[in-house]
XYZ file of C-alpha atoms in Angstrom:
435
model
C -11.363 11.191 54.862
C -15.119 10.821 54.563
C -15.533 11.788 58.225
C -13.185 14.757 57.776
C -15.046 15.980 54.726
C -18.416 15.600 56.424
C -17.206 17.522 59.479
C -15.757 20.238 57.237
C -19.071 20.642 55.416
C -21.086 20.548 58.651
C -18.929 23.261 60.186
C -19.009 25.367 57.021
C -22.727 25.055 56.311
C -23.943 25.492 59.867
C -21.731 28.491 60.549
C -22.694 30.028 57.210
C -26.361 29.758 58.111
C -25.839 31.272 61.544
C -23.792 34.111 60.119
C -26.445 34.712 57.501
C -28.807 35.400 60.388
C -26.250 37.637 62.067
C -25.233 39.469 58.878
C -28.764 40.114 57.670
C -29.306 42.127 60.851
C -26.179 44.198 60.174
C -27.332 44.999 56.653
C -30.803 45.923 57.882
C -29.233 48.157 60.570
C -27.534 50.213 57.884
C -30.389 50.278 55.358
C -33.847 50.029 56.959
C -33.884 49.806 60.761
C -33.188 53.534 61.372
C -36.501 54.403 59.682
C -38.545 51.462 60.998
C -37.517 51.139 64.628
C -35.758 54.424 65.472
C -37.679 57.165 63.622
C -36.756 60.775 64.264
C -35.832 64.034 62.637
C -32.095 63.358 62.591
C -31.044 60.488 60.263
C -27.608 60.272 61.941
C -29.219 59.680 65.349
C -31.386 56.933 63.889
C -28.330 55.307 62.328
C -26.418 55.443 65.614
C -29.339 53.869 67.480
C -29.597 51.113 64.871
C -25.876 50.419 65.161
C -26.304 50.319 68.951
C -28.684 47.385 68.618
C -26.203 45.871 66.146
C -23.569 46.120 68.890
C -25.812 44.268 71.347
C -25.263 41.141 69.265
C -21.543 41.398 70.003
C -21.929 42.380 73.653
C -24.019 39.259 74.269
C -21.470 36.974 72.606
C -19.426 36.464 75.804
C -22.583 35.091 77.451
C -22.718 32.455 74.737
C -18.961 31.964 74.994
C -19.069 31.411 78.755
C -22.095 29.123 78.703
C -21.586 27.108 75.544
C -17.774 27.206 75.514
C -17.763 25.470 78.872
C -20.359 22.949 77.701
C -18.241 22.203 74.640
C -15.432 21.055 76.949
C -17.691 19.127 79.319
C -20.595 17.738 77.241
C -19.142 17.789 73.745
C -18.971 19.911 70.612
C -21.965 18.399 68.778
C -24.616 19.149 71.418
C -23.529 22.767 71.578
C -23.745 23.195 67.811
C -27.318 21.907 67.589
C -28.484 24.156 70.432
C -26.845 27.330 69.136
C -28.271 26.820 65.658
C -31.799 26.541 67.045
C -31.337 29.617 69.245
C -30.115 32.016 66.596
C -32.581 30.704 64.001
C -35.576 31.257 66.260
C -34.423 34.787 67.143
C -33.965 35.718 63.482
C -37.392 34.471 62.410
C -39.014 36.390 65.272
C -37.268 39.591 64.133
C -38.847 39.044 60.717
C -42.282 38.919 62.381
C -41.717 41.878 64.721
C -44.082 44.881 64.456
C -42.330 48.208 63.876
C -42.292 51.417 65.922
C -45.249 52.783 63.964
C -47.365 49.842 65.158
C -46.408 49.206 68.793
C -44.270 52.214 69.695
C -41.269 51.865 71.989
C -41.968 48.163 72.545
C -40.664 47.500 69.029
C -37.043 48.625 69.550
C -36.994 46.967 72.995
C -38.069 43.643 71.501
C -35.552 44.111 68.693
C -32.744 44.545 71.214
C -33.775 41.403 73.132
C -33.874 39.295 69.983
C -30.538 40.712 68.864
C -29.158 39.724 72.281
C -30.345 36.152 71.694
C -28.681 36.152 68.261
C -25.398 37.174 69.852
C -25.602 34.455 72.509
C -26.092 31.870 69.778
C -23.197 33.103 67.649
C -20.950 33.423 70.709
C -21.565 29.795 71.588
C -21.346 28.589 68.000
C -17.857 29.580 66.935
C -15.685 27.676 69.412
C -17.354 24.318 68.822
C -17.740 24.845 65.059
C -14.010 25.501 64.696
C -13.195 22.394 66.723
C -15.667 20.259 64.798
C -13.668 20.567 61.580
C -10.261 21.208 63.156
C -10.317 18.156 65.449
C -11.544 15.796 62.725
C -8.763 17.015 60.449
C -5.014 16.441 60.447
C -3.518 18.503 63.317
C -0.594 19.340 61.034
C -3.041 20.950 58.588
C -5.225 22.656 61.141
C -5.060 25.989 59.330
C -6.961 24.516 56.407
C -9.386 22.285 58.319
C -10.282 24.958 60.888
C -10.951 27.460 58.114
C -14.296 25.736 57.469
C -15.909 27.784 60.223
C -14.085 30.890 58.991
C -15.763 30.569 55.598
C -19.081 30.944 57.439
C -18.996 34.723 57.949
C -18.243 35.657 54.308
C -20.670 32.983 53.082
C -23.352 34.228 55.450
C -22.581 37.810 54.529
C -22.771 36.885 50.839
C -26.187 35.315 51.354
C -27.465 38.224 53.465
C -26.258 40.962 51.147
C -27.349 38.941 48.128
C -30.892 38.711 49.450
C -30.956 42.428 50.238
C -29.430 43.280 46.859
C -32.198 41.355 45.086
C -34.849 42.962 47.276
C -33.402 46.460 46.764
C -33.292 45.956 42.994
C -36.736 44.351 42.684
C -38.726 46.492 45.100
C -39.384 50.167 45.521
C -38.097 51.868 48.647
C -41.622 51.882 50.113
C -42.045 48.161 49.453
C -38.661 47.365 50.957
C -39.482 49.322 54.110
C -43.034 47.958 54.301
C -42.529 44.205 53.955
C -39.528 43.384 51.776
C -36.968 43.445 54.590
C -38.946 40.767 56.454
C -38.331 38.251 53.675
C -34.607 38.254 54.417
C -35.235 37.306 58.058
C -37.972 34.739 57.453
C -35.798 32.822 54.992
C -33.747 31.798 58.014
C -36.308 29.109 58.887
C -35.431 27.126 55.753
C -31.712 27.577 56.255
C -31.791 26.453 59.888
C -33.726 23.300 58.993
C -31.005 22.408 56.477
C -28.237 23.057 59.010
C -29.890 20.885 61.648
C -30.235 18.017 59.207
C -26.461 18.022 58.620
C -25.367 18.470 62.219
C -27.639 15.824 63.716
C -25.983 13.144 61.559
C -22.520 13.771 63.043
C -20.776 12.165 65.981
C -18.517 14.155 68.302
C -14.902 14.919 67.421
C -12.131 12.314 67.888
C -10.297 14.656 70.255
C -13.282 15.072 72.589
C -13.966 11.332 72.555
C -10.308 10.716 73.420
C -10.564 13.211 76.284
C -13.562 11.310 77.620
C -11.864 7.933 77.285
C -8.739 9.109 79.120
C -10.701 10.989 81.788
C -9.003 14.248 80.795
C -12.013 16.558 80.527
C -12.063 19.556 82.848
C -14.792 20.035 85.449
C -14.093 23.791 85.729
C -12.711 24.858 82.335
C -13.371 28.597 82.703
C -11.487 28.813 85.985
C -8.688 26.658 84.583
C -8.269 28.814 81.461
C -8.079 32.000 83.525
C -5.641 30.448 86.003
C -3.306 28.461 83.756
C -3.460 29.988 80.272
C -3.973 33.771 80.608
C -1.298 34.610 78.019
C -3.037 32.492 75.411
C -6.342 34.177 76.203
C -4.852 37.673 75.832
C -3.163 36.664 72.573
C -6.445 35.279 71.226
C -8.377 38.430 72.136
C -5.881 40.912 70.728
C -5.274 38.958 67.522
C -8.935 39.351 66.552
C -9.346 43.082 67.124
C -7.994 44.416 63.820
C -9.799 41.891 61.586
C -13.030 42.345 63.569
C -13.006 46.133 63.223
C -12.073 45.876 59.554
C -14.899 43.431 58.845
C -17.451 45.744 60.454
C -16.092 48.591 58.328
C -16.143 46.611 55.089
C -19.523 44.923 55.454
C -21.652 47.198 57.676
C -20.353 50.767 57.995
C -19.446 51.049 54.314
C -23.117 50.542 53.409
C -24.123 53.779 55.092
C -20.867 55.717 54.481
C -20.757 55.114 50.729
C -24.429 56.019 50.251
C -24.102 59.208 52.304
C -20.615 60.399 51.301
C -20.203 58.879 47.850
C -23.757 59.232 46.584
C -24.012 55.541 45.705
C -27.300 53.673 45.616
C -27.982 50.825 48.030
C -27.724 48.227 45.262
C -24.295 49.494 44.134
C -22.723 49.264 47.592
C -24.280 45.870 48.229
C -22.876 44.671 44.897
C -19.345 45.695 45.890
C -19.646 43.846 49.201
C -21.051 40.822 47.375
C -18.055 40.616 45.036
C -15.586 40.872 47.933
C -17.466 38.287 49.995
C -17.603 35.870 47.048
C -13.827 36.074 46.646
C -13.386 35.404 50.359
C -15.043 32.002 49.975
C -11.931 30.788 48.184
C -9.354 33.033 49.836
C -10.155 32.095 53.446
C -9.335 28.366 53.113
C -6.425 29.184 50.788
C -4.793 31.431 53.382
C -5.625 28.884 56.091
C -3.749 26.260 54.077
C -0.888 28.698 53.436
C -0.480 29.152 57.189
C 0.113 25.401 57.502
C 3.123 25.715 55.174
C 4.447 29.034 56.460
C 4.473 30.391 59.988
C 0.847 31.080 60.930
C 1.637 34.181 62.926
C 3.688 35.662 60.083
C 0.873 35.220 57.540
C -1.552 36.894 59.936
C 0.885 39.719 60.691
C 1.314 40.585 57.008
C -2.469 40.711 56.720
C -3.146 43.033 59.668
C -0.381 45.401 58.547
C -1.951 45.434 55.097
C -5.379 46.234 56.531
C -3.943 49.059 58.633
C -2.476 50.661 55.504
C -5.307 49.931 53.045
C -7.957 51.572 55.215
C -6.495 54.966 54.238
C -7.286 54.079 50.618
C -10.729 52.647 51.309
C -12.361 55.763 52.746
C -11.508 58.076 49.808
C -12.526 55.313 47.389
C -15.926 54.888 49.089
C -16.528 58.666 48.902
C -15.236 59.128 45.361
C -18.499 58.545 43.537
C -16.692 56.097 41.230
C -18.069 52.567 41.416
C -14.772 51.181 40.127
C -12.853 52.747 43.024
C -15.487 51.638 45.531
C -15.267 48.080 44.211
C -11.467 48.126 44.370
C -11.469 49.457 47.932
C -13.928 46.890 49.250
C -12.543 43.884 47.351
C -8.902 44.473 48.331
C -9.973 45.178 51.913
C -11.926 41.923 52.145
C -9.043 40.015 50.514
C -6.673 41.295 53.221
C -9.289 40.401 55.824
C -9.414 36.856 54.395
C -5.640 36.634 54.759
C -5.963 37.452 58.455
C -9.146 35.480 59.000
C -8.199 32.196 57.296
C -5.437 31.271 59.802
C -7.234 32.862 62.757
C -9.296 29.883 63.918
C -6.265 27.619 64.047
C -4.157 30.283 65.759
C -6.746 30.876 68.488
C -7.468 27.203 69.217
C -3.736 26.437 69.347
C -3.295 28.862 72.245
C -5.057 26.343 74.528
C -4.537 22.724 75.518
C -7.025 20.206 74.008
C -9.030 19.860 77.219
C -9.642 23.628 77.358
C -9.942 24.480 73.668
C -13.678 25.063 73.486
C -13.729 27.320 76.537
C -10.545 29.232 75.757
C -11.368 29.706 72.082
C -14.932 30.814 72.815
C -13.821 33.318 75.457
C -11.109 34.776 73.234
C -13.433 35.046 70.258
C -16.384 36.581 72.090
C -14.487 39.056 74.266
C -12.672 40.308 71.168
C -16.046 40.683 69.481
C -17.184 43.092 72.186
C -14.000 45.170 72.039
C -13.785 45.073 68.252
C -16.858 44.359 66.166
C -19.452 45.594 68.661
C -18.045 49.079 68.985
C -16.746 49.485 65.447
C -19.869 50.748 63.622
C -20.637 53.187 66.459
C -17.093 54.525 66.722
C -16.635 54.689 62.965
C -19.877 56.625 62.578
C -19.079 59.045 65.420
C -15.449 59.591 64.454
C -16.265 60.158 60.798
C -19.119 62.542 61.612
C -17.154 64.575 64.186
C -13.547 64.453 62.973
C -13.638 63.189 59.406
C -12.733 59.941 57.702
C -9.048 60.118 58.646
C -9.894 59.750 62.337
C -11.987 56.664 61.574
C -9.114 55.221 59.535
C -6.665 55.791 62.405
C -9.033 53.871 64.700
C -8.896 50.851 62.369
C -5.104 51.117 62.122
C -4.712 51.175 65.922
C -6.857 48.035 66.182
C -4.499 46.377 63.703
C -1.478 47.360 65.816
C -3.089 45.666 68.825
C -3.637 42.553 66.724
C 0.058 42.531 65.862
C 0.829 42.597 69.591
C -1.501 39.647 70.130
C 0.202 37.655 67.390
C 3.591 38.350 68.989
C 2.312 37.098 72.361
C 0.896 33.880 70.924
C 2.580 30.509 70.577
C 3.154 28.462 67.426
C 1.125 25.297 66.992
C 2.229 21.938 68.384
C 0.414 19.045 66.639
C 1.972 16.565 69.076
C -0.683 17.525 71.663
C -3.402 15.905 69.557
C -1.225 12.991 68.469
C -0.259 12.089 72.026
C -3.883 12.309 73.151
C -4.992 10.032 70.302
C -2.290 7.514 71.263
C -3.355 7.591 74.915
C -7.018 6.853 74.162
C -6.506 3.243 72.923
C -4.348 2.580 75.978
C -7.130 3.828 78.235
C -9.634 1.525 76.498
C -7.303 -1.449 76.977
C -6.902 -0.761 80.693
C -10.615 -0.323 81.375
C -11.710 -3.231 79.165
C -14.705 -3.471 76.854
């Protein structure tokens, strides 16, 4: 149990720190980057350009998924997790040191895009191995709960990122925030990454990967094998993420700009609403992960994506109402429904692939869905709302949820015997080969 608990905490803490880095960029894209790196006469154009660089972090995720997902199945989960943490931490600190457009001109947004790309590569490589770190140390019959450790990372990271920006927005004037305050949020990453490395370097690799090595069952070409032998699982993994991904971008990134522009809220008020919802997710994500171990995992997720698809038509009017109570209700309920979909998601995705291909398959499914869902969401939401009104943006979210329902229908239910049979085979392999 000690090893399970340590793996759970390592997965949770490391992923939280990486998603802090990723989330702090999203918050800055909505609040400060349009003025600092994309100045112009049209605020909407600046916002769209800032969200474009936000999207780069999702577009680059498949690079991390391809590279590090494969390495997770060939070299091990632990090595991947140390490398990805260093990569995203370095990129985030460099963003905090980056001169703005006023100082170095067009070089500033170009450098920002490159560093955002590096962030995305790190996050894309992180998720697959982080999920397996806790999931493969835990009981395969309770994988929903154990795998949720990595799923707590995004709301925890978002809570940290928005919390830092909320404090900065409340303590500083707008000029101070735009001048130097925003850099504090990025530079804090150095301390967080050091803490995450300390935890991860003390771990050994997962029992499942060690059993794969002992039985000679690792794959030499995992990407090719996933595409050739398990395409249905890959499609199910990709589609199942679309609705929750789009909803999360709406509830944690787009709402920051929409509520300030359409509802007349201050930055601190919107950040506070997101903070409350993210704090509740810290408990709801593992709770719904555990619930999916008792009930059918696909059914729990289906109820959640249907709920998101309906609630989005409440969220937009609430965010534009000018009432903080309605804004808070809209965001909190939305993030609670997201937690219901997100808690079981890690287990569902990893269970679509055999143990020898889990890192590769999970990473590909996660990162490709990120491009189709989270990367495009802030851009499409902004454009649709500006051109056609909030109802068109809400329909976009609802359609993404319908596609997720299709993915859940295509997926398979979990079979814990795969891990149990592999664990039983490993001692036999040791006996045959000798000490």
